[in-house]
XYZ file of C-alpha atoms in Angstrom:
704
model
C -95.472 61.324 -30.105
C -91.980 62.137 -28.705
C -89.127 61.873 -31.186
C -86.845 58.845 -30.743
C -83.529 59.464 -28.980
C -80.672 59.595 -31.533
C -77.002 59.892 -30.546
C -74.895 62.469 -32.431
C -71.912 60.990 -34.272
C -68.555 62.763 -34.372
C -65.407 61.723 -36.201
C -63.513 64.931 -35.424
C -62.132 65.401 -31.910
C -62.303 69.228 -32.118
C -66.000 69.156 -33.009
C -66.604 66.675 -30.202
C -64.842 68.914 -27.669
C -66.812 71.887 -28.957
C -70.046 69.981 -28.387
C -68.915 69.223 -24.856
C -68.194 72.897 -24.321
C -71.766 73.646 -25.323
C -73.038 71.190 -22.697
C -74.174 68.509 -25.132
C -72.282 65.665 -23.454
C -75.322 64.343 -21.636
C -77.096 63.883 -24.981
C -75.164 60.665 -25.602
C -72.492 61.629 -28.078
C -70.629 59.162 -30.306
C -66.970 59.673 -31.139
C -65.344 57.357 -33.648
C -61.718 56.954 -34.777
C -60.347 60.143 -33.229
C -57.656 61.115 -30.729
C -58.185 62.741 -27.347
C -54.691 61.827 -26.184
C -53.550 64.003 -23.289
C -56.842 65.925 -23.209
C -58.358 67.011 -19.901
C -62.012 66.066 -19.640
C -62.187 66.375 -15.873
C -65.738 66.324 -14.515
C -67.421 66.079 -17.922
C -70.891 64.544 -18.163
C -70.400 61.762 -20.715
C -73.271 59.544 -19.772
C -74.497 57.328 -22.641
C -71.447 58.358 -24.691
C -70.006 55.806 -27.112
C -66.318 55.801 -28.036
C -65.096 53.614 -30.876
C -61.390 53.342 -31.649
C -60.586 56.572 -29.759
C -57.085 57.297 -28.420
C -57.368 58.486 -24.786
C -53.743 57.748 -23.867
C -52.609 60.097 -21.097
C -56.010 61.796 -20.969
C -57.593 62.913 -17.692
C -61.179 61.722 -17.211
C -61.157 62.151 -13.444
C -64.591 62.762 -11.964
C -66.351 62.195 -15.281
C -69.857 60.810 -15.370
C -69.431 57.769 -17.626
C -72.679 56.063 -16.678
C -73.865 53.767 -19.475
C -70.880 54.852 -21.586
C -69.200 52.364 -23.907
C -65.575 52.133 -25.014
C -64.752 49.838 -27.933
C -61.176 49.204 -29.071
C -60.035 52.391 -27.358
C -56.535 53.202 -26.071
C -56.725 54.427 -22.467
C -53.073 53.830 -21.596
C -52.098 55.777 -18.424
C -55.492 57.474 -18.529
C -56.701 58.959 -15.218
C -60.215 57.843 -14.293
C -60.082 58.592 -10.577
C -63.448 59.336 -8.930
C -65.203 58.734 -12.272
C -68.677 57.208 -12.266
C -68.595 53.963 -14.245
C -72.166 52.864 -13.612
C -72.985 50.249 -16.309
C -69.986 51.398 -18.330
C -68.583 48.884 -20.824
C -64.950 48.610 -21.943
C -64.606 46.168 -24.833
C -61.187 45.294 -26.269
C -59.600 48.396 -24.769
C -56.019 49.063 -23.693
C -55.695 50.451 -20.149
C -52.120 49.587 -19.086
C -51.058 51.849 -16.243
C -54.500 53.460 -16.063
C -55.424 55.046 -12.719
C -58.949 54.182 -11.543
C -58.459 54.965 -7.851
C -61.748 55.968 -6.287
C -63.743 55.272 -9.440
C -67.254 54.092 -8.700
C -68.251 50.819 -10.352
C -71.629 49.173 -10.568
C -72.456 46.625 -13.243
C -69.240 47.744 -14.933
C -67.756 45.447 -17.589
C -64.187 45.067 -18.881
C -64.110 42.542 -21.733
C -60.828 41.426 -23.341
C -59.075 44.497 -22.007
C -55.404 45.143 -21.245
C -55.261 46.343 -17.618
C -51.649 45.526 -16.887
C -50.236 47.516 -13.964
C -53.490 49.460 -13.741
C -54.476 50.894 -10.367
C -57.903 49.391 -9.743
C -58.630 50.894 -6.354
C -62.292 51.132 -7.327
C -65.343 51.069 -5.079
C -68.814 49.665 -5.605
C -70.296 46.344 -6.635
C -70.844 44.014 -9.562
C -67.564 44.498 -11.407
C -67.095 42.079 -14.315
C -63.764 41.424 -16.023
C -63.788 38.841 -18.794
C -60.709 37.490 -20.624
C -58.721 40.538 -19.554
C -55.031 40.909 -18.713
C -54.711 42.135 -15.114
C -51.032 41.300 -14.700
C -49.598 43.321 -11.791
C -52.876 45.206 -11.442
C -53.240 46.825 -8.014
C -56.514 46.196 -6.149
C -54.993 46.984 -2.752
C -57.199 50.083 -2.329
C -60.330 48.509 -3.835
C -63.611 48.010 -2.030
C -65.756 45.932 -4.350
C -68.397 43.314 -3.699
C -69.444 40.724 -6.245
C -66.507 41.082 -8.604
C -66.352 38.515 -11.393
C -63.022 37.711 -13.065
C -63.631 35.142 -15.802
C -60.673 33.890 -17.823
C -58.485 36.747 -16.627
C -54.738 36.850 -16.178
C -54.024 37.974 -12.612
C -50.348 37.061 -12.372
C -48.544 39.217 -9.762
C -51.735 41.207 -9.122
C -52.281 42.663 -5.613
C -55.480 41.960 -3.676
C -53.739 42.057 -0.317
C -55.441 43.328 2.809
C -58.859 43.898 1.246
C -62.296 42.418 1.901
C -63.614 40.537 -1.122
C -67.291 39.662 -0.847
C -68.731 37.557 -3.663
C -65.503 37.464 -5.697
C -65.684 34.919 -8.528
C -62.516 33.989 -10.419
C -62.689 31.232 -13.003
C -60.623 29.800 -15.818
C -57.695 32.165 -15.502
C -54.146 32.435 -14.241
C -53.267 34.026 -10.898
C -49.685 32.931 -10.407
C -47.851 34.793 -7.648
C -51.067 36.638 -6.821
C -50.671 38.628 -3.578
C -53.662 38.093 -1.292
C -51.858 38.268 2.042
C -54.216 39.263 4.897
C -57.142 39.531 2.468
C -60.633 38.484 3.554
C -62.750 36.400 1.176
C -66.458 35.989 1.882
C -68.770 33.964 -0.381
C -65.942 33.849 -2.920
C -65.329 31.251 -5.612
C -62.147 30.216 -7.420
C -62.808 27.777 -10.256
C -60.247 26.213 -12.614
C -57.754 28.913 -11.653
C -53.959 28.649 -11.572
C -52.903 29.878 -8.120
C -49.345 28.551 -8.261
C -46.915 30.428 -5.975
C -49.670 32.824 -4.892
C -49.627 34.262 -1.355
C -52.630 33.865 0.938
C -50.650 34.095 4.172
C -52.870 35.197 7.097
C -55.843 35.478 4.719
C -59.306 34.399 5.828
C -61.939 32.499 3.867
C -65.608 32.277 4.800
C -68.118 30.265 2.774
C -65.647 30.176 -0.088
C -65.312 27.552 -2.841
C -62.140 26.368 -4.590
C -62.775 24.029 -7.524
C -60.209 22.386 -9.853
C -57.512 24.904 -8.943
C -53.749 24.450 -9.023
C -52.042 25.760 -5.885
C -48.511 24.429 -6.275
C -46.057 26.167 -3.906
C -48.841 28.488 -2.736
C -48.470 30.058 0.722
C -51.542 29.566 2.950
C -49.677 29.797 6.252
C -51.640 31.074 9.269
C -54.784 31.441 7.126
C -58.276 30.900 8.566
C -60.905 28.800 6.807
C -64.565 28.721 7.866
C -67.205 26.775 5.913
C -64.984 26.388 2.854
C -65.483 23.812 0.069
C -62.386 22.661 -1.841
C -62.778 20.211 -4.746
C -60.161 18.561 -6.975
C -57.412 21.052 -6.180
C -53.663 20.406 -6.200
C -51.759 21.669 -3.150
C -48.408 20.247 -4.220
C -45.510 21.738 -2.221
C -48.002 24.192 -0.696
C -47.376 25.765 2.725
C -50.381 25.440 5.063
C -48.454 25.498 8.319
C -50.489 26.903 11.201
C -53.724 27.270 9.217
C -56.985 27.022 11.184
C -59.778 25.053 9.501
C -63.374 24.967 10.699
C -66.241 23.152 8.966
C -64.098 22.974 5.844
C -64.271 20.154 3.309
C -61.449 19.121 0.967
C -62.522 16.572 -1.670
C -60.219 14.738 -4.103
C -57.304 17.071 -3.394
C -53.611 16.256 -3.799
C -51.266 17.324 -0.988
C -48.015 15.849 -2.334
C -45.130 17.665 -0.654
C -47.492 19.993 1.232
C -46.608 21.161 4.753
C -49.638 20.785 7.060
C -47.730 20.945 10.316
C -49.745 22.643 13.030
C -52.934 22.808 10.953
C -56.017 22.533 13.163
C -59.164 20.831 11.894
C -62.515 21.378 13.579
C -65.426 19.470 12.040
C -63.487 19.186 8.780
C -63.188 16.576 6.048
C -60.532 15.332 3.650
C -62.432 12.563 1.795
C -60.805 11.122 -1.330
C -57.711 13.260 -0.694
C -54.165 12.066 -1.370
C -52.096 12.676 1.767
C -49.609 9.864 1.232
C -46.818 12.127 0.002
C -47.528 15.173 2.192
C -44.385 16.643 3.734
C -45.894 17.058 7.211
C -49.244 16.183 8.795
C -50.720 17.607 12.007
C -50.435 15.457 15.128
C -54.188 15.617 15.660
C -56.724 14.430 13.104
C -59.432 13.829 15.680
C -63.010 13.977 14.337
C -61.707 14.547 10.783
C -63.467 12.883 7.842
C -60.766 10.892 6.028
C -63.094 8.549 4.142
C -61.421 7.073 1.044
C -58.352 9.232 1.653
C -54.927 7.905 0.679
C -52.543 7.639 3.655
C -50.510 4.739 2.311
C -47.266 4.236 4.191
C -47.669 7.348 6.401
C -45.982 7.594 9.775
C -48.919 8.271 12.102
C -47.372 6.755 15.214
C -48.884 8.239 18.398
C -51.156 10.512 16.318
C -54.674 11.289 17.530
C -57.327 9.938 15.142
C -60.035 9.438 17.750
C -63.559 9.617 16.311
C -62.071 10.123 12.830
C -64.045 8.797 9.862
C -61.585 6.594 7.966
C -64.210 4.673 5.988
C -62.549 3.004 2.973
C -59.384 4.926 3.796
C -56.150 3.511 2.376
C -53.794 3.037 5.332
C -51.899 0.093 3.869
C -48.391 -0.112 5.262
C -48.904 2.897 7.532
C -47.436 3.152 11.038
C -50.260 3.610 13.551
C -48.411 2.186 16.528
C -49.591 3.707 19.819
C -52.076 5.823 17.827
C -55.358 6.899 19.414
C -58.132 5.394 17.271
C -60.813 5.398 19.954
C -64.266 5.234 18.311
C -62.689 5.785 14.892
C -64.597 4.436 11.889
C -62.284 2.202 9.870
C -65.055 0.360 8.023
C -63.825 -1.085 4.713
C -60.469 0.594 5.276
C -57.343 -0.923 3.766
C -54.922 -1.685 6.599
C -52.883 -4.321 4.827
C -49.531 -4.655 6.554
C -50.267 -1.655 8.791
C -48.573 -1.385 12.180
C -51.267 -1.015 14.855
C -49.160 -2.388 17.698
C -50.301 -0.924 21.011
C -52.944 1.240 19.313
C -56.140 2.229 21.125
C -59.002 0.751 19.066
C -61.610 0.764 21.825
C -65.140 1.072 20.432
C -63.733 1.439 16.920
C -65.720 0.358 13.853
C -63.551 -1.921 11.715
C -66.296 -3.716 9.780
C -65.129 -5.346 6.538
C -61.731 -3.699 6.845
C -58.724 -5.390 5.265
C -56.288 -6.251 8.065
C -54.316 -8.786 6.053
C -50.894 -9.224 7.689
C -51.517 -6.182 9.900
C -49.827 -6.025 13.308
C -52.382 -5.585 16.121
C -50.179 -7.050 18.822
C -50.997 -5.577 22.241
C -53.688 -3.370 20.662
C -56.681 -2.548 22.852
C -59.744 -3.610 20.808
C -62.230 -3.673 23.693
C -65.825 -3.351 22.399
C -64.579 -2.842 18.831
C -66.637 -4.188 15.922
C -64.679 -6.357 13.460
C -67.736 -7.797 11.722
C -66.764 -9.041 8.257
C -63.172 -7.851 8.609
C -60.391 -9.730 6.820
C -57.379 -10.409 8.990
C -55.605 -13.265 7.250
C -52.092 -13.595 8.611
C -52.547 -10.733 11.084
C -50.491 -10.542 14.282
C -52.902 -10.456 17.208
C -50.608 -11.557 20.015
C -51.526 -9.917 23.310
C -54.408 -7.977 21.745
C -57.500 -7.360 23.867
C -60.800 -8.326 22.182
C -62.963 -8.297 25.297
C -66.627 -7.628 24.355
C -65.611 -7.149 20.717
C -67.799 -8.301 17.822
C -66.000 -10.606 15.410
C -68.935 -12.417 13.786
C -68.244 -12.928 10.110
C -64.642 -11.853 10.489
C -61.954 -14.017 8.940
C -58.673 -14.324 10.794
C -57.252 -17.317 8.944
C -53.603 -17.975 9.780
C -53.665 -15.082 12.262
C -51.406 -15.312 15.315
C -53.616 -15.138 18.439
C -50.961 -15.944 21.054
C -52.007 -14.472 24.428
C -54.933 -12.576 22.845
C -57.851 -11.770 25.163
C -61.089 -13.071 23.597
C -63.320 -12.939 26.679
C -66.962 -11.928 26.189
C -66.572 -11.785 22.415
C -69.989 -11.153 20.859
C -71.235 -13.804 18.404
C -74.644 -13.556 16.767
C -77.231 -16.350 17.061
C -78.061 -18.984 14.465
C -81.327 -17.677 13.025
C -80.536 -17.851 9.290
C -83.515 -15.809 8.074
C -82.255 -12.228 7.822
C -78.966 -13.252 9.398
C -75.900 -11.124 8.683
C -73.009 -13.201 7.313
C -71.276 -10.343 5.507
C -67.631 -11.127 4.822
C -67.791 -14.532 6.489
C -65.855 -17.541 5.239
C -68.549 -20.152 4.682
C -66.495 -22.490 2.525
C -67.668 -26.076 2.800
C -70.763 -25.176 4.840
C -74.015 -27.034 4.248
C -77.159 -24.878 4.252
C -79.222 -27.449 2.355
C -82.961 -26.860 2.744
C -82.487 -23.842 5.038
C -84.713 -20.773 5.037
C -82.306 -17.871 4.445
C -84.751 -15.265 3.223
C -83.185 -11.791 3.400
C -79.865 -13.136 4.660
C -76.861 -10.861 4.178
C -74.086 -12.870 2.538
C -72.259 -9.992 0.869
C -68.570 -10.661 0.406
C -68.731 -14.242 1.688
C -66.511 -17.092 0.568
C -68.937 -19.841 -0.489
C -66.344 -22.224 -1.919
C -67.854 -25.729 -2.100
C -70.751 -24.692 0.143
C -74.182 -26.228 -0.427
C -77.468 -24.313 -0.646
C -79.386 -27.155 -2.278
C -83.142 -26.599 -1.916
C -82.446 -23.556 0.293
C -84.784 -20.556 0.274
C -82.724 -17.435 -0.471
C -85.484 -15.018 -1.484
C -84.238 -11.384 -1.411
C -80.899 -12.502 0.033
C -77.861 -10.277 -0.512
C -75.114 -12.197 -2.329
C -73.238 -9.107 -3.483
C -69.547 -9.749 -3.922
C -69.690 -13.443 -2.981
C -67.125 -15.879 -4.333
C -68.985 -19.096 -5.059
C -66.653 -21.672 -6.589
C -68.069 -25.186 -6.987
C -71.060 -24.092 -4.899
C -74.351 -25.959 -5.139
C -77.619 -24.070 -5.562
C -79.613 -26.911 -7.130
C -83.371 -26.471 -6.677
C -82.770 -23.388 -4.507
C -85.197 -20.445 -4.636
C -83.158 -17.348 -5.498
C -85.828 -14.906 -6.629
C -84.902 -11.277 -6.086
C -81.392 -11.928 -4.781
C -78.789 -9.153 -5.008
C -75.771 -10.242 -7.026
C -73.680 -7.099 -7.506
C -70.048 -8.093 -8.185
C -70.763 -11.688 -7.193
C -68.601 -14.386 -8.809
C -69.935 -17.893 -9.457
C -67.491 -20.416 -10.895
C -68.432 -24.007 -11.755
C -71.495 -23.600 -9.535
C -74.581 -25.786 -9.995
C -77.976 -24.075 -10.372
C -79.802 -27.070 -11.847
C -83.529 -26.776 -11.191
C -83.143 -23.493 -9.277
C -85.696 -20.679 -9.427
C -84.162 -17.367 -10.601
C -87.400 -15.825 -11.841
C -87.275 -12.039 -12.008
C -83.682 -11.931 -10.768
C -81.154 -9.478 -12.206
C -78.146 -11.650 -13.064
C -76.276 -8.948 -14.982
C -74.191 -7.486 -12.105
C -72.616 -10.878 -11.316
C -70.014 -13.026 -13.054
C -70.935 -16.622 -13.896
C -68.143 -18.915 -15.089
C -68.807 -22.563 -15.873
C -72.255 -22.479 -14.271
C -74.870 -25.098 -15.191
C -78.357 -23.592 -15.647
C -80.093 -26.749 -16.865
C -83.723 -26.812 -15.792
C -83.533 -23.356 -14.205
C -86.649 -21.179 -14.104
C -85.642 -17.864 -15.653
C -88.929 -16.086 -16.393
C -88.284 -12.354 -16.216
C -84.607 -12.808 -15.368
C -82.213 -10.159 -16.706
C -78.998 -11.121 -18.486
C -78.119 -7.942 -20.436
C -74.500 -6.786 -20.001
C -73.792 -9.745 -17.700
C -70.899 -12.217 -17.785
C -71.718 -15.899 -18.390
C -68.499 -17.493 -19.602
C -68.531 -21.276 -20.107
C -72.094 -21.460 -18.763
C -74.525 -24.135 -19.886
C -78.044 -23.247 -21.083
C -78.628 -26.547 -22.864
C -82.232 -27.178 -23.951
C -83.560 -24.177 -22.001
C -86.519 -22.123 -23.222
C -85.117 -18.592 -23.474
C -87.586 -16.988 -25.856
C -87.170 -13.216 -26.119
C -84.634 -13.179 -23.270
C -82.356 -10.123 -23.529
C -78.661 -11.083 -23.588
C -77.573 -7.857 -25.316
C -74.036 -6.863 -24.423
C -73.548 -9.996 -22.320
C -70.271 -11.922 -22.249
C -71.217 -15.475 -23.299
C -67.770 -16.752 -24.223
C -67.805 -20.570 -24.585
C -71.422 -20.700 -23.375
C -73.396 -23.807 -24.369
C -76.852 -23.161 -25.908
C -77.190 -26.566 -27.551
C -80.847 -27.112 -28.555
C -81.906 -24.045 -26.536
C -84.975 -22.115 -27.698
C -83.823 -18.508 -28.254
C -86.535 -17.432 -30.660
C -86.702 -13.623 -30.706
C -83.906 -13.363 -28.144
C -81.737 -10.255 -27.978
C -78.024 -10.960 -28.414
C -77.087 -7.557 -29.779
C -73.377 -6.811 -29.267
C -73.026 -9.931 -27.139
C -69.610 -11.558 -26.790
C -70.043 -15.077 -28.173
C -66.474 -16.233 -28.698
C -66.478 -20.035 -29.135
C -70.083 -20.334 -27.903
C -72.111 -23.386 -28.993
C -75.562 -22.907 -30.580
C -75.776 -26.366 -32.146
C -79.400 -27.079 -33.124
C -80.514 -23.966 -31.237
C -83.674 -22.109 -32.273
C -82.679 -18.536 -33.092
C -85.511 -17.543 -35.368
C -85.821 -13.729 -35.519
C -83.102 -13.386 -32.888
C -81.029 -10.187 -32.887
C -77.292 -10.917 -33.060
C -76.347 -7.616 -34.693
C -72.934 -6.351 -33.694
C -72.191 -9.545 -31.769
C -68.579 -10.651 -31.370
C -68.250 -14.400 -31.756
C -65.228 -15.828 -33.554
C -65.165 -19.597 -33.422
C -68.859 -19.889 -32.548
C -70.769 -23.067 -33.460
C -74.146 -22.687 -35.252
C -74.295 -26.202 -36.703
C -77.900 -27.090 -37.661
C -79.185 -23.991 -35.854
C -82.352 -22.250 -37.045
C -81.480 -18.605 -37.754
C -84.418 -17.864 -40.013
C -84.977 -14.086 -40.287
C -82.318 -13.526 -37.633
C -80.317 -10.294 -37.668
C -76.539 -10.812 -37.770
C -75.765 -7.433 -39.310
C -72.360 -6.029 -38.415
C -71.492 -9.060 -36.287
C -67.999 -10.556 -36.099
C -68.201 -14.312 -36.649
C -64.866 -15.245 -38.196
C -64.013 -18.969 -38.231
C -67.554 -19.979 -37.251
C -69.481 -23.073 -38.274
C -72.917 -22.682 -39.898
C -72.969 -26.198 -41.351
C -76.563 -27.207 -42.219
C -77.847 -24.110 -40.449
C -81.090 -22.509 -41.613
C -80.510 -18.843 -42.497
C -83.539 -18.212 -44.694
C -84.139 -14.465 -45.077
C -81.478 -13.800 -42.471
C -79.846 -10.372 -42.351
C -76.059 -10.694 -42.588
C -75.205 -7.258 -43.974
C -71.683 -6.086 -43.056
C -71.024 -9.320 -41.168
C -67.380 -10.310 -40.631
C -67.481 -14.032 -41.399
C -64.093 -14.990 -42.787
C -63.054 -18.657 -42.917
C -66.549 -19.780 -41.960
C -68.275 -23.046 -42.846
C -71.658 -22.507 -44.547
C -71.620 -25.944 -46.166
C -75.099 -27.379 -46.744
C -76.641 -24.328 -45.066
C -79.964 -22.992 -46.306
C -79.256 -19.361 -47.243
C -82.366 -18.761 -49.306
C -82.970 -15.014 -49.711
C -80.280 -14.260 -47.143
C -78.806 -10.737 -47.329
C -74.979 -10.561 -47.318
C -74.614 -6.963 -48.522
C -71.076 -5.594 -47.894
C -70.251 -8.710 -45.857
C -66.671 -9.955 -45.473
C -66.740 -13.663 -46.359
C -63.130 -14.253 -47.362
C -62.208 -17.943 -47.664
C -65.579 -19.139 -46.348
C -66.941 -22.478 -47.558
C -70.445 -22.511 -49.144
C -70.221 -26.044 -50.525
C -73.644 -27.520 -51.290
C -75.323 -24.481 -49.693
C -78.716 -23.309 -50.941
C -78.166 -19.774 -52.229
C -81.387 -19.197 -54.113
C -82.106 -15.425 -54.156
C -79.178 -14.795 -51.807
C -77.830 -11.241 -52.068
C -74.012 -10.813 -52.034
C -73.952 -7.283 -53.440
C -70.687 -5.504 -52.576
C -69.620 -8.459 -50.435
C -66.006 -9.631 -50.209
C -65.776 -13.265 -51.379
C -62.058 -13.530 -51.944
C -60.932 -17.129 -51.852
C -64.431 -18.329 -50.914
C -65.599 -21.769 -52.070
C -68.864 -22.165 -54.047
C -68.513 -25.893 -54.636
C -71.688 -27.550 -55.918
C -73.616 -24.294 -55.627
C -76.291 -23.086 -58.049
C -75.603 -19.408 -58.769
C -78.457 -18.755 -61.172
C -80.445 -16.563 -58.776
C -77.546 -15.285 -56.693
C -76.843 -11.545 -56.721
C -73.129 -10.822 -56.956
C -73.118 -7.300 -58.368
C -70.279 -5.237 -56.941
C -68.924 -8.220 -55.016
C -65.184 -8.849 -54.783
C -64.906 -12.389 -56.174
C -61.166 -12.445 -56.731
C -60.002 -15.992 -56.107
C -63.579 -17.272 -55.702
C -63.453 -21.013 -56.218
C -66.383 -22.675 -57.904
C -67.423 -26.292 -58.471
C -64.566 -28.724 -58.913
C -66.183 -31.061 -61.486
C -63.820 -33.947 -60.820
C -64.508 -33.716 -57.123
C -68.227 -33.287 -57.748
C -68.418 -36.389 -59.951
C -66.451 -38.363 -57.403
C -68.840 -37.276 -54.665
C -71.865 -38.206 -56.756
C -70.330 -41.582 -57.578
C -69.652 -42.199 -53.908
C -73.271 -41.510 -53.068
C -74.414 -44.092 -55.608
C-alpha cells in the first residue's frame, strides 16, 4: 500500500528556504511562526503549502504556484502576489494592506476575516470569496472576476469602476462611497448592504437584485437597468436623473428626496413604494405598475399615467388635473380630495376607489368603470360619464351640475349572483329574496331587511350591517371577512357551517339560530345574545365575547380558552367540562352556572360572581379571582393551587376537599365555612376573615 501523504513542518525560515532550494516546495511544506519578510520567492512552487503565523510583509511571491495553499494569521502587508496562481488558496485572518495582487489568478479562492485595505485586487478568474474582510479603498479597477462573493465585507471607498461583474454577490456589509461608475453588473446581487454616497453613474445592471440596501445620496445618474429586482431599499436623496429602466421592479422602496427627473420606465413597476416625498418625478409614468404606491399630495398635473396600474395606490390630495389617465387602473385607489379636474379618465378602471370630496369637474370619464366606488361629496360638475358603469357606486352629496350621464350602464335586477359590491343598500328590503352567491362586499346594509332571504355562499365581506334584519335567513357558507354587524337580528337564521370568526358582531341576537359546525374561534361577538342556545363543544377560543349573554345556554365541553369575557353573563349556563383556561373576564357573571370539572386555570376573573355556582372538581389553578363572590357555591374538590383570591367572599360555600395550596387568600371571607377538609398549606391567609359568630347566630335566628 502507498504511504500516506504527510506535510513536512518547519519552524525555521532558513530551513524552509533551504527545502525550497532543493525543490521540495511541491511536497506541501508547513511553515509556522517564522518570518519571510522581504524575501523573494518569485515563481516558487508552493502548492499545498500551509503557512501559520508567518510574516511575509514586503515579500515578493509574484508568479508563485499557491494552489491549495493556506495562510492563517499571516502578515502579507505590501506583499507582491502578481501573476500568482491562487487556485483554491485560503487566507484566514491575514493582513494584506497594500498587497499587490494584479494579474493573480483566482478560482475558488477564499479570504476570510482578512485586512485588504488599499490592496490592488486586479485579479482574474472566477469564484472569489471574501468573508468579513476589510476592503476599504481596495482597487478592483483592473479585475476580471466572475462569481465573486463579498459577504459582510467593508468596501468603503473601494473601486470597481469600469469593470464587468458577472455573478457578484455582496451581502451584509458596508460599501459607502463605493466607486462603480461605468461598471457593468450581470446576475449580481446586493443584499443588506450600505451603499450610501456610492457612485453608480453610467453603470448598467442586468438581471441584478438589490434587497434591503441603503442608498442614501447614491449617484445612479444615466445608469441602465434591465430586468432588475429591487426590494425594501432606501433611495433617500439619491440621484437617478436620466436613468433608463426596462422590466425593472422596485418593491417597498423609499424615494424621499430622490431626483427621478428624466427617468424612463419601460414595463416597470414601483408597487408599495413611497414616492410622496421624492424631489422630482418623471413626466411620464405610462404603463408603470404603481399598485399600493404612496403618491400622497404629489403634483402630477398634466403627467402621463395612461395604462398605469394604480391599484390601491394612495393619491389622496394629489393634483392630477389635466393628467392622462386613459385606461389606467385605479381600482381601490385612495383619491380622497384629489384634483382630477379636466383629467382624461376614458376607459379607466376606478372600481371601489375612494373619491370622497375629489374634484372630477370637467373630467372625461367616458366608458370608465366606477363600480363600487365611493364618491361622497365629490365635485362632478361638467364631467362626462357617457357609457360609464356606476352600478354600486355611491355618490352621496356629490355635485352633478351639468354632468353628462347618458348611456350609463346599470346592471339588471337578478339578485342571484348579482354584484352589489360597495353599494349603499341602507333601508332596502330583500325579504324572502333568493340571493345565492350575491356579491355584497363593502355594502352599507344599515336598517336593511333580509328576513327569510336565501344568502347561501353570498359574499358579505366588509359589510356594515347596523340594525339589519336577518331573521330566519339562510346564511350557510357566507363570506364574512371584515364584516361588521351591530344590533342586527339573526333570530331563527341558519348559519350552519359558517365561519363567523373574520367578522365583528356587536349587539347581535342569535336566539334560535342554527349553528351546527359554525366557527367562532378568534371572532368578535361583543354584547351578543346566545340565550338558551345549545352550544355544546363549540370552539370560542380566543374570541372577544365582552358583555355577551349566555344565560341558560348549554356550553358543555365548549372551548373558551383565552377568550375575552369581560362582563359576560353565564347565569345558569351549563359549562360542565368547558375549557376557560387563560380567559380574560373581569366582571363576568356565573351565578348558578354549572362549571363542574371545568378548566379555569390561569384565567383572569377579578370581580366576578360565582354565587351558587357548581364548581365541583373544577380546575382553578393560578386563576386571578380577586374580589369575587363565591357565596353558596359548591366548590367540592375544586383545585385553587397558586390562585389569587384576595378579598373574595366564600360565605356559606361548600369547600369540602377544596385545595388552596399556595393560594393567596388575603382579606378573603370564609364566613360560615367548614374548613375541616380544606387544604391551605402554603397559602397566604393574612387578613383571612372567618365566621363572625354574632352574624352567624343572627342569620340562623332570622331563618327560624
